[in-house]
DNA sequence: CTTGCAACATACCGAGCGGTTGGTTATGAT
DNA sequence: ATCATAACCAACCGCTCGGTATGTTGCAAG
């Protein structure tokens, strides 16, 4: 990787971390510059504005990380169990910073979706992508599922609950609350089967 | 009401609206001053700082509004149906601004709970209060409910999902998504019964 | 009629923000 | 070797923010 590309990647990584910790608006460019040990000129050579940097973080860091994670949970023989073990392992692996900071995408969604159209469209697109992935995975085992399920609705329900659980544990700083909601969510998901 | 008290209430009302629309940090005192047609001295006569104003808005505007709303849904013969009609009526009555701005408490929770301890404790206390209300209401019809339910867990699950649904519709600007999640949530709630 | 304090108003402060400008250094093609 | 351009730096700009210091008004008790 060229030096320039290295610099760019470094900016993206640090910016992703800062945005995760403090949100987009509260993220200060000068903090990023200090952490990267570069000048403001360097940053503005690679990105035209703060918000363009934000978009790049979303597209190049958050989105692939997020989709890969879900794919690994869904691309198994039984996606119902895949999701449950995925969620359960989240409750165990969840580090302190993740409890406090929440899901980066969920945060960005809360903060920026109704403020900036660029973020909103990117978030929306990703949500639809994720929803489709879940629906596809569930349809593969359609024969094992209860009749009359609205799979898209079910999928949005699952995602909404997971986000709600993250927010809950984040605001209470309480991993236990997250575990409880996840436990109930797993009960719901397993009850989708016949 | 005295003039001074009138001024104070006016500040609280306007601040509540601004915070709902733009979040706490992004709410500018000068905007509040303009809308109230008062000076900065007036505001700082009634409130010692921006964050104290925020606390007052939380305690005197948001909390009572919120708890009253839930109480009216729970204080009926059948709280399961009470919740379902409550949620369903939300999907119908929900104004455009509510879709875009989301629930004021949910927003504040997302934005401030992990940043400011004062907000966190207030939010936490209210969450526990709400959870207890739901548990109490459900226990009243315990005989009609399935055996082995963890009611507190169920209650947190409901609240988490509702918050997640709000966030989802807010970021997508799509009332339909909210409706779908609520529909699925009502299915879940009604399935709590035997 | 005075005095005191609540209830405001006005003007200003320092800090931090995102962004710009003008310059310097490194690199790679010709 | 030259030279355009990519890559980067340092200084500065305008602006808005929350907060403060000081001044003014009006009412109400003594």
Short mmCIF file of C-alpha atoms (C1' of nucleotides) in Angstrom, two decimals:
data_model
loop_
_atom_site.label_atom_id
_atom_site.label_comp_id
_atom_site.label_asym_id
_atom_site.label_seq_id
_atom_site.Cartn_x
_atom_site.Cartn_y
_atom_site.Cartn_z
CA UNK A 1 0.00 0.00 0.00
CA UNK A 2 1.33 3.38 -0.97
CA UNK A 3 2.08 5.96 1.69
CA UNK A 4 -0.84 8.07 0.54
CA UNK A 5 -3.24 5.17 0.71
CA UNK A 6 -1.85 4.26 4.11
CA UNK A 7 -2.58 7.78 5.32
CA UNK A 8 -6.08 7.62 3.97
CA UNK A 9 -6.78 4.29 5.61
CA UNK A 10 -5.37 5.56 8.85
CA UNK A 11 -7.69 8.56 8.76
CA UNK A 12 -10.66 6.32 8.04
CA UNK A 13 -9.86 3.95 10.88
CA UNK A 14 -9.33 6.69 13.43
CA UNK A 15 -12.39 8.61 12.22
CA UNK A 16 -14.50 5.45 12.48
CA UNK A 17 -13.40 5.02 16.07
CA UNK A 18 -14.02 8.65 16.98
CA UNK A 19 -17.44 8.68 15.35
CA UNK A 20 -18.31 5.48 17.15
CA UNK A 21 -17.30 6.98 20.46
CA UNK A 22 -18.65 10.49 20.17
CA UNK A 23 -21.06 10.55 17.25
CA UNK A 24 -20.50 12.35 13.98
CA UNK A 25 -21.20 15.94 14.96
CA UNK A 26 -19.26 15.74 18.18
CA UNK A 27 -16.28 14.23 16.43
CA UNK A 28 -13.61 16.87 16.12
CA UNK A 29 -11.36 16.91 13.10
CA UNK A 30 -8.52 18.23 15.21
CA UNK A 31 -8.69 15.15 17.42
CA UNK A 32 -8.46 12.96 14.35
CA UNK A 33 -5.50 15.00 13.12
CA UNK A 34 -3.73 14.63 16.46
CA UNK A 35 -4.29 10.91 16.62
CA UNK A 36 -3.11 10.45 13.04
CA UNK A 37 -0.26 12.90 13.56
CA UNK A 38 -1.04 14.68 10.34
CA UNK A 39 -2.02 18.19 9.43
CA UNK A 40 -5.38 19.51 8.42
CA UNK A 41 -4.07 19.94 4.90
CA UNK A 42 -3.43 16.23 4.69
CA UNK A 43 -6.97 15.40 5.68
CA UNK A 44 -8.47 17.88 3.27
CA UNK A 45 -6.29 16.49 0.54
CA UNK A 46 -7.97 13.11 0.89
CA UNK A 47 -11.49 14.26 1.79
CA UNK A 48 -13.29 17.34 0.57
CA UNK A 49 -15.24 17.91 3.76
CA UNK A 50 -16.08 16.47 7.13
CA UNK A 51 -19.29 14.96 5.86
CA UNK A 52 -17.56 13.31 2.92
CA UNK A 53 -15.19 11.75 5.42
CA UNK A 54 -18.26 10.54 7.29
CA UNK A 55 -19.70 8.97 4.15
CA UNK A 56 -16.40 7.24 3.46
CA UNK A 57 -16.28 5.84 6.98
CA UNK A 58 -19.82 4.57 6.55
CA UNK A 59 -19.20 2.94 3.20
CA UNK A 60 -15.68 1.64 3.64
CA UNK A 61 -15.62 0.73 7.32
CA UNK A 62 -19.03 0.33 8.90
CA UNK A 63 -21.03 -1.21 6.07
CA UNK A 64 -18.69 -4.09 5.14
CA UNK A 65 -18.01 -4.88 8.79
CA UNK A 66 -21.71 -4.95 9.49
CA UNK A 67 -22.88 -6.97 6.51
CA UNK A 68 -20.11 -9.53 6.91
CA UNK A 69 -21.14 -10.05 10.50
CA UNK A 70 -24.75 -10.70 9.60
CA UNK A 71 -23.83 -12.86 6.63
CA UNK A 72 -21.79 -15.15 8.82
CA UNK A 73 -24.81 -15.55 11.07
CA UNK A 74 -27.23 -16.21 8.22
CA UNK A 75 -25.12 -18.38 5.94
CA UNK A 76 -25.61 -21.54 7.94
CA UNK A 77 -27.85 -24.54 7.58
CA UNK A 78 -30.42 -23.26 10.03
CA UNK A 79 -30.54 -19.44 10.01
CA UNK A 80 -32.92 -19.42 12.98
CA UNK A 81 -30.30 -21.03 15.15
CA UNK A 82 -27.66 -18.99 13.36
CA UNK A 83 -29.32 -15.77 14.44
CA UNK A 84 -29.83 -17.00 18.00
CA UNK A 85 -26.23 -18.02 18.47
CA UNK A 86 -25.18 -14.78 16.80
CA UNK A 87 -27.21 -12.71 19.24
CA UNK A 88 -26.22 -14.80 22.24
CA UNK A 89 -22.55 -14.56 21.40
CA UNK A 90 -22.99 -10.80 21.21
CA UNK A 91 -24.09 -10.73 24.82
CA UNK A 92 -20.99 -12.62 25.85
CA UNK A 93 -18.36 -11.02 23.66
CA UNK A 94 -19.66 -7.52 24.09
CA UNK A 95 -16.88 -5.40 25.44
CA UNK A 96 -17.31 -2.55 27.83
CA UNK A 97 -16.81 0.04 25.12
CA UNK A 98 -19.45 -1.61 22.98
CA UNK A 99 -21.95 -1.49 25.81
CA UNK A 100 -21.25 2.18 26.30
CA UNK A 101 -20.92 3.24 22.68
CA UNK A 102 -23.54 1.00 21.14
CA UNK A 103 -23.66 -0.12 17.54
CA UNK A 104 -21.91 2.41 15.30
CA UNK A 105 -24.53 2.09 12.61
CA UNK A 106 -27.41 2.36 14.99
CA UNK A 107 -25.84 5.47 16.48
CA UNK A 108 -25.24 7.08 13.14
CA UNK A 109 -28.76 6.21 12.15
CA UNK A 110 -30.18 7.91 15.24
CA UNK A 111 -28.01 10.95 14.91
CA UNK A 112 -27.78 11.70 11.22
CA UNK A 113 -30.58 10.01 9.29
CA UNK A 114 -33.07 12.79 9.77
CA UNK A 115 -30.50 15.56 9.51
CA UNK A 116 -28.49 14.73 6.43
CA UNK A 117 -29.94 13.23 3.30
CA UNK A 118 -26.65 11.67 2.26
CA UNK A 119 -26.46 9.64 5.44
CA UNK A 120 -30.15 8.82 5.32
CA UNK A 121 -29.99 7.29 1.87
CA UNK A 122 -26.88 5.30 2.69
CA UNK A 123 -28.40 3.98 5.89
CA UNK A 124 -31.67 3.19 4.15
CA UNK A 125 -29.96 1.27 1.42
CA UNK A 126 -28.04 -0.78 3.92
CA UNK A 127 -31.13 -1.51 5.96
CA UNK A 128 -32.95 -2.80 2.90
CA UNK A 129 -29.95 -4.90 1.99
CA UNK A 130 -29.84 -6.41 5.46
CA UNK A 131 -33.56 -7.01 5.50
CA UNK A 132 -33.37 -8.82 2.18
CA UNK A 133 -30.56 -11.01 3.47
CA UNK A 134 -32.61 -12.07 6.46
CA UNK A 135 -35.70 -12.70 4.37
CA UNK A 136 -33.68 -14.77 1.91
CA UNK A 137 -32.19 -16.83 4.68
CA UNK A 138 -35.57 -17.49 6.28
CA UNK A 139 -37.17 -18.38 2.98
CA UNK A 140 -34.66 -21.17 2.55
CA UNK A 141 -36.22 -22.97 5.50
CA UNK A 142 -39.74 -21.87 4.72
CA UNK A 143 -41.04 -25.40 5.06
CA UNK A 144 -39.95 -25.51 8.69
CA UNK A 145 -41.60 -22.20 9.52
CA UNK A 146 -45.15 -21.49 10.64
CA UNK A 147 -47.64 -20.66 7.93
CA UNK A 148 -48.80 -17.12 7.31
CA UNK A 149 -45.66 -15.39 8.46
CA UNK A 150 -44.88 -12.02 6.90
CA UNK A 151 -41.17 -12.58 6.54
CA UNK A 152 -40.20 -9.02 5.69
CA UNK A 153 -42.19 -7.80 8.66
CA UNK A 154 -40.56 -10.42 10.85
CA UNK A 155 -37.15 -9.36 9.65
CA UNK A 156 -37.73 -5.69 10.40
CA UNK A 157 -39.08 -6.70 13.77
CA UNK A 158 -35.91 -8.58 14.60
CA UNK A 159 -33.65 -5.73 13.54
CA UNK A 160 -35.74 -3.15 15.37
CA UNK A 161 -35.67 -5.17 18.56
CA UNK A 162 -31.94 -5.69 18.36
CA UNK A 163 -31.39 -1.98 17.91
CA UNK A 164 -33.73 -1.24 20.77
CA UNK A 165 -31.87 -3.68 22.97
CA UNK A 166 -28.56 -2.03 22.14
CA UNK A 167 -29.92 1.39 22.97
CA UNK A 168 -31.38 0.09 26.22
CA UNK A 169 -28.14 -1.43 27.43
CA UNK A 170 -26.20 1.59 26.28
CA UNK A 171 -28.27 4.06 28.24
CA UNK A 172 -28.43 1.88 31.33
CA UNK A 173 -24.81 0.74 31.02
CA UNK A 174 -26.28 -2.61 31.86
CA UNK A 175 -25.31 -5.70 29.91
CA UNK A 176 -27.94 -7.66 31.79
CA UNK A 177 -30.83 -5.77 30.23
CA UNK A 178 -29.40 -6.50 26.80
CA UNK A 179 -29.17 -10.18 27.66
CA UNK A 180 -32.78 -10.29 28.77
CA UNK A 181 -34.12 -8.67 25.63
CA UNK A 182 -31.95 -10.95 23.52
CA UNK A 183 -33.17 -13.98 25.42
CA UNK A 184 -36.76 -12.98 24.73
CA UNK A 185 -35.87 -12.26 21.12
CA UNK A 186 -34.44 -15.75 20.74
CA UNK A 187 -37.66 -17.19 22.18
CA UNK A 188 -39.58 -15.23 19.57
CA UNK A 189 -37.31 -16.32 16.72
CA UNK A 190 -37.39 -19.98 17.64
CA UNK A 191 -41.17 -19.77 17.88
CA UNK A 192 -41.20 -18.92 14.19
CA UNK A 193 -40.63 -22.59 13.53
CA UNK A 194 -43.43 -25.06 13.45
CA UNK B 1 -49.59 32.09 37.08
CA UNK B 2 -47.11 34.88 37.76
CA UNK B 3 -45.27 36.53 34.90
CA UNK B 4 -42.02 34.96 36.01
CA UNK B 5 -43.52 31.51 36.14
CA UNK B 6 -45.09 32.12 32.77
CA UNK B 7 -41.67 32.98 31.37
CA UNK B 8 -40.18 29.86 32.88
CA UNK B 9 -42.89 27.63 31.46
CA UNK B 10 -42.50 29.25 28.09
CA UNK B 11 -38.77 28.55 28.11
CA UNK B 12 -39.42 24.93 29.08
CA UNK B 13 -41.99 24.42 26.35
CA UNK B 14 -39.86 25.95 23.62
CA UNK B 15 -36.74 24.14 24.83
CA UNK B 16 -38.63 20.84 24.86
CA UNK B 17 -39.62 21.39 21.25
CA UNK B 18 -36.14 22.41 20.17
CA UNK B 19 -34.53 19.47 21.93
CA UNK B 20 -37.08 17.15 20.37
CA UNK B 21 -36.30 18.52 16.93
CA UNK B 22 -32.54 18.87 17.06
CA UNK B 23 -31.30 16.94 20.07
CA UNK B 24 -29.82 18.45 23.20
CA UNK B 25 -26.33 19.35 22.04
CA UNK B 26 -27.49 20.80 18.75
CA UNK B 27 -30.12 22.89 20.47
CA UNK B 28 -28.93 26.48 20.52
CA UNK B 29 -29.80 28.69 23.43
CA UNK B 30 -29.97 31.69 21.14
CA UNK B 31 -32.72 30.03 19.13
CA UNK B 32 -34.69 29.45 22.31
CA UNK B 33 -34.13 33.07 23.26
CA UNK B 34 -35.38 34.28 19.90
CA UNK B 35 -38.47 32.10 19.94
CA UNK B 36 -39.28 33.17 23.50
CA UNK B 37 -38.40 36.77 22.75
CA UNK B 38 -36.36 37.08 25.90
CA UNK B 39 -32.74 37.84 26.64
CA UNK B 40 -30.00 35.51 27.72
CA UNK B 41 -30.11 37.12 31.15
CA UNK B 42 -33.71 36.01 31.53
CA UNK B 43 -32.88 32.42 30.72
CA UNK B 44 -29.92 32.33 33.06
CA UNK B 45 -32.06 33.86 35.74
CA UNK B 46 -34.32 30.80 35.68
CA UNK B 47 -31.75 28.12 34.87
CA UNK B 48 -28.14 27.96 35.98
CA UNK B 49 -26.86 26.26 32.83
CA UNK B 50 -27.90 24.64 29.60
CA UNK B 51 -27.76 21.19 31.11
CA UNK B 52 -29.91 22.20 34.06
CA UNK B 53 -32.45 23.45 31.55
CA UNK B 54 -32.21 20.06 29.88
CA UNK B 55 -32.86 18.27 33.16
CA UNK B 56 -35.87 20.50 33.83
CA UNK B 57 -37.29 19.75 30.39
CA UNK B 58 -36.83 16.06 31.03
CA UNK B 59 -38.45 16.09 34.45
CA UNK B 60 -41.19 18.63 33.94
CA UNK B 61 -42.17 18.06 30.32
CA UNK B 62 -41.06 14.74 28.91
CA UNK B 63 -41.44 12.42 31.91
CA UNK B 64 -45.01 13.31 32.92
CA UNK B 65 -46.17 13.33 29.31
CA UNK B 66 -44.60 9.94 28.75
CA UNK B 67 -45.77 8.19 31.89
CA UNK B 68 -49.31 9.50 31.54
CA UNK B 69 -49.45 8.14 28.04
CA UNK B 70 -48.38 4.68 29.10
CA UNK B 71 -50.61 4.70 32.15
CA UNK B 72 -53.65 5.39 30.03
CA UNK B 73 -52.73 2.38 27.91
CA UNK B 74 -52.14 0.09 30.87
CA UNK B 75 -54.95 1.13 33.19
CA UNK B 76 -57.62 -0.83 31.41
CA UNK B 77 -59.28 -4.15 32.03
CA UNK B 78 -57.06 -6.02 29.60
CA UNK B 79 -53.60 -4.42 29.40
CA UNK B 80 -52.62 -6.72 26.53
CA UNK B 81 -55.32 -5.22 24.36
CA UNK B 82 -54.63 -1.84 25.94
CA UNK B 83 -51.04 -1.95 24.73
CA UNK B 84 -52.03 -3.17 21.27
CA UNK B 85 -54.58 -0.41 20.73
CA UNK B 86 -52.09 2.06 22.16
CA UNK B 87 -49.43 1.03 19.69
CA UNK B 88 -51.83 0.80 16.79
CA UNK B 89 -53.24 4.25 17.47
CA UNK B 90 -49.67 5.54 17.48
CA UNK B 91 -49.25 4.36 13.91
CA UNK B 92 -52.38 6.24 12.88
CA UNK B 93 -52.05 9.43 14.86
CA UNK B 94 -48.36 9.80 14.29
CA UNK B 95 -47.76 13.16 12.71
CA UNK B 96 -45.09 13.88 10.18
CA UNK B 97 -42.91 15.63 12.72
CA UNK B 98 -43.13 12.66 15.04
CA UNK B 99 -42.00 10.33 12.31
CA UNK B 100 -39.04 12.54 11.57
CA UNK B 101 -38.12 13.51 15.09
CA UNK B 102 -38.89 10.26 16.86
CA UNK B 103 -39.71 9.87 20.52
CA UNK B 104 -38.14 12.71 22.53
CA UNK B 105 -37.15 10.38 25.35
CA UNK B 106 -35.71 7.78 23.05
CA UNK B 107 -33.69 10.47 21.31
CA UNK B 108 -32.41 11.93 24.55
CA UNK B 109 -31.55 8.45 25.70
CA UNK B 110 -29.53 7.75 22.58
CA UNK B 111 -27.76 11.07 22.65
CA UNK B 112 -27.06 11.83 26.27
CA UNK B 113 -27.26 8.69 28.40
CA UNK B 114 -23.68 7.67 27.83
CA UNK B 115 -22.33 11.22 27.86
CA UNK B 116 -23.87 12.83 30.89
CA UNK B 117 -24.45 11.04 34.17
CA UNK B 118 -27.29 13.36 35.18
CA UNK B 119 -29.29 12.44 32.11
CA UNK B 120 -28.38 8.79 32.41
CA UNK B 121 -29.69 8.45 35.95
CA UNK B 122 -32.91 10.29 35.14
CA UNK B 123 -33.50 8.16 32.06
CA UNK B 124 -32.68 4.99 33.97
CA UNK B 125 -35.08 5.82 36.76
CA UNK B 126 -37.86 6.49 34.31
CA UNK B 127 -37.18 3.28 32.42
CA UNK B 128 -37.42 1.26 35.61
CA UNK B 129 -40.60 3.05 36.54
CA UNK B 130 -42.12 2.28 33.16
CA UNK B 131 -41.01 -1.31 33.28
CA UNK B 132 -42.57 -1.76 36.71
CA UNK B 133 -45.84 -0.30 35.43
CA UNK B 134 -45.96 -2.77 32.59
CA UNK B 135 -45.07 -5.71 34.82
CA UNK B 136 -47.73 -4.69 37.32
CA UNK B 137 -50.34 -4.42 34.62
CA UNK B 138 -49.47 -7.82 33.20
CA UNK B 139 -49.45 -9.47 36.60
CA UNK B 140 -53.04 -8.45 37.08
CA UNK B 141 -54.05 -10.81 34.30
CA UNK B 142 -51.45 -13.41 35.15
CA UNK B 143 -54.04 -16.19 35.05
CA UNK B 144 -54.75 -15.47 31.41
CA UNK B 145 -51.07 -15.50 30.44
CA UNK B 146 -48.91 -18.41 29.43
CA UNK B 147 -46.95 -20.11 32.16
CA UNK B 148 -43.25 -19.54 32.62
CA UNK B 149 -43.15 -16.02 31.26
CA UNK B 150 -40.44 -13.76 32.61
CA UNK B 151 -42.60 -10.65 32.83
CA UNK B 152 -39.82 -8.16 33.46
CA UNK B 153 -37.94 -9.56 30.50
CA UNK B 154 -41.09 -9.41 28.40
CA UNK B 155 -41.63 -5.81 29.41
CA UNK B 156 -38.12 -4.73 28.48
CA UNK B 157 -38.53 -6.60 25.22
CA UNK B 158 -41.66 -4.63 24.38
CA UNK B 159 -40.09 -1.29 25.20
CA UNK B 160 -36.91 -2.12 23.31
CA UNK B 161 -38.86 -3.13 20.23
CA UNK B 162 -41.00 -0.02 20.33
CA UNK B 163 -37.90 2.14 20.55
CA UNK B 164 -36.28 0.23 17.74
CA UNK B 165 -39.39 0.67 15.62
CA UNK B 166 -39.37 4.40 16.24
CA UNK B 167 -35.75 4.67 15.25
CA UNK B 168 -36.36 2.60 12.15
CA UNK B 169 -39.21 4.75 10.90
CA UNK B 170 -37.34 7.90 11.82
CA UNK B 171 -34.28 7.03 9.80
CA UNK B 172 -36.25 5.75 6.86
CA UNK B 173 -38.89 8.48 7.10
CA UNK B 174 -41.26 5.63 6.49
CA UNK B 175 -44.37 5.24 8.59
CA UNK B 176 -45.01 1.90 6.90
CA UNK B 177 -41.99 0.27 8.45
CA UNK B 178 -43.14 1.40 11.86
CA UNK B 179 -46.57 -0.07 11.21
CA UNK B 180 -45.09 -3.40 10.24
CA UNK B 181 -42.94 -3.71 13.33
CA UNK B 182 -45.88 -2.66 15.50
CA UNK B 183 -48.10 -5.23 13.81
CA UNK B 184 -45.57 -7.94 14.56
CA UNK B 185 -45.19 -6.63 18.11
CA UNK B 186 -48.95 -6.89 18.64
CA UNK B 187 -48.84 -10.48 17.41
CA UNK B 188 -46.13 -11.17 19.96
CA UNK B 189 -48.02 -9.46 22.79
CA UNK B 190 -51.29 -11.22 22.07
CA UNK B 191 -49.40 -14.53 21.97
CA UNK B 192 -48.49 -13.95 25.58
CA UNK B 193 -52.00 -15.05 26.43
CA UNK B 194 -52.93 -18.66 26.75
"C1'" DC C 1 -41.26 57.39 50.00
"C1'" DT C 2 -37.52 54.49 50.14
"C1'" DT C 3 -35.18 50.41 49.71
"C1'" DG C 4 -34.26 45.74 48.20
"C1'" DC C 5 -34.58 42.08 45.48
"C1'" DA C 6 -36.64 39.47 41.74
"C1'" DA C 7 -36.83 39.72 36.90
"C1'" DC C 8 -35.09 40.80 33.34
"C1'" DA C 9 -31.72 43.23 29.34
"C1'" DT C 10 -27.13 44.22 26.97
"C1'" DA C 11 -22.68 43.55 25.81
"C1'" DC C 12 -18.98 40.92 25.89
"C1'" DC C 13 -15.65 36.80 26.55
"C1'" DG C 14 -12.75 32.76 25.36
"C1'" DA C 15 -12.87 28.46 23.18
"C1'" DG C 16 -13.63 25.36 19.60
"C1'" DC C 17 -15.44 24.44 15.36
"C1'" DG C 18 -15.09 23.42 10.04
"C1'" DG C 19 -12.91 25.23 6.39
"C1'" DT C 20 -9.41 28.02 3.41
"C1'" DT C 21 -5.12 29.84 1.85
"C1'" DG C 22 -0.51 29.88 0.50
"C1'" DG C 23 3.33 27.64 0.77
"C1'" DT C 24 6.68 23.39 0.95
"C1'" DT C 25 8.30 18.68 0.07
"C1'" DA C 26 8.24 14.19 -2.18
"C1'" DT C 27 7.52 11.45 -6.33
"C1'" DG C 28 7.28 9.76 -10.80
"C1'" DA C 29 6.94 10.41 -15.76
"C1'" DT C 30 9.39 12.47 -19.61
"C1'" DA D 1 17.70 16.94 -15.02
"C1'" DT D 2 13.24 18.88 -15.29
"C1'" DC D 3 8.84 19.76 -13.95
"C1'" DA D 4 4.03 18.92 -13.07
"C1'" DT D 5 1.47 17.18 -9.66
"C1'" DA D 6 0.37 14.55 -5.55
"C1'" DA D 7 0.93 14.83 -0.72
"C1'" DC D 8 1.30 17.36 2.98
"C1'" DC D 9 2.04 21.44 6.45
"C1'" DA D 10 1.15 25.78 9.31
"C1'" DA D 11 -1.34 29.73 10.02
"C1'" DC D 12 -5.32 31.85 9.88
"C1'" DC D 13 -10.49 33.04 9.20
"C1'" DG D 14 -15.30 33.69 10.34
"C1'" DC D 15 -18.64 31.92 13.02
"C1'" DT D 16 -21.29 30.08 16.76
"C1'" DC D 17 -21.35 28.35 21.04
"C1'" DG D 18 -22.24 28.43 26.34
"C1'" DG D 19 -21.41 31.40 29.86
"C1'" DT D 20 -20.60 35.88 32.55
"C1'" DA D 21 -20.42 40.68 34.20
"C1'" DT D 22 -22.79 44.59 34.60
"C1'" DG D 23 -26.67 47.48 34.12
"C1'" DT D 24 -31.75 48.47 34.29
"C1'" DT D 25 -36.67 48.03 35.56
"C1'" DG D 26 -40.64 47.14 38.36
"C1'" DC D 27 -43.07 45.58 42.18
"C1'" DA D 28 -43.71 44.88 47.06
"C1'" DA D 29 -42.59 45.13 51.81
"C1'" DG D 30 -41.37 48.30 55.59
#
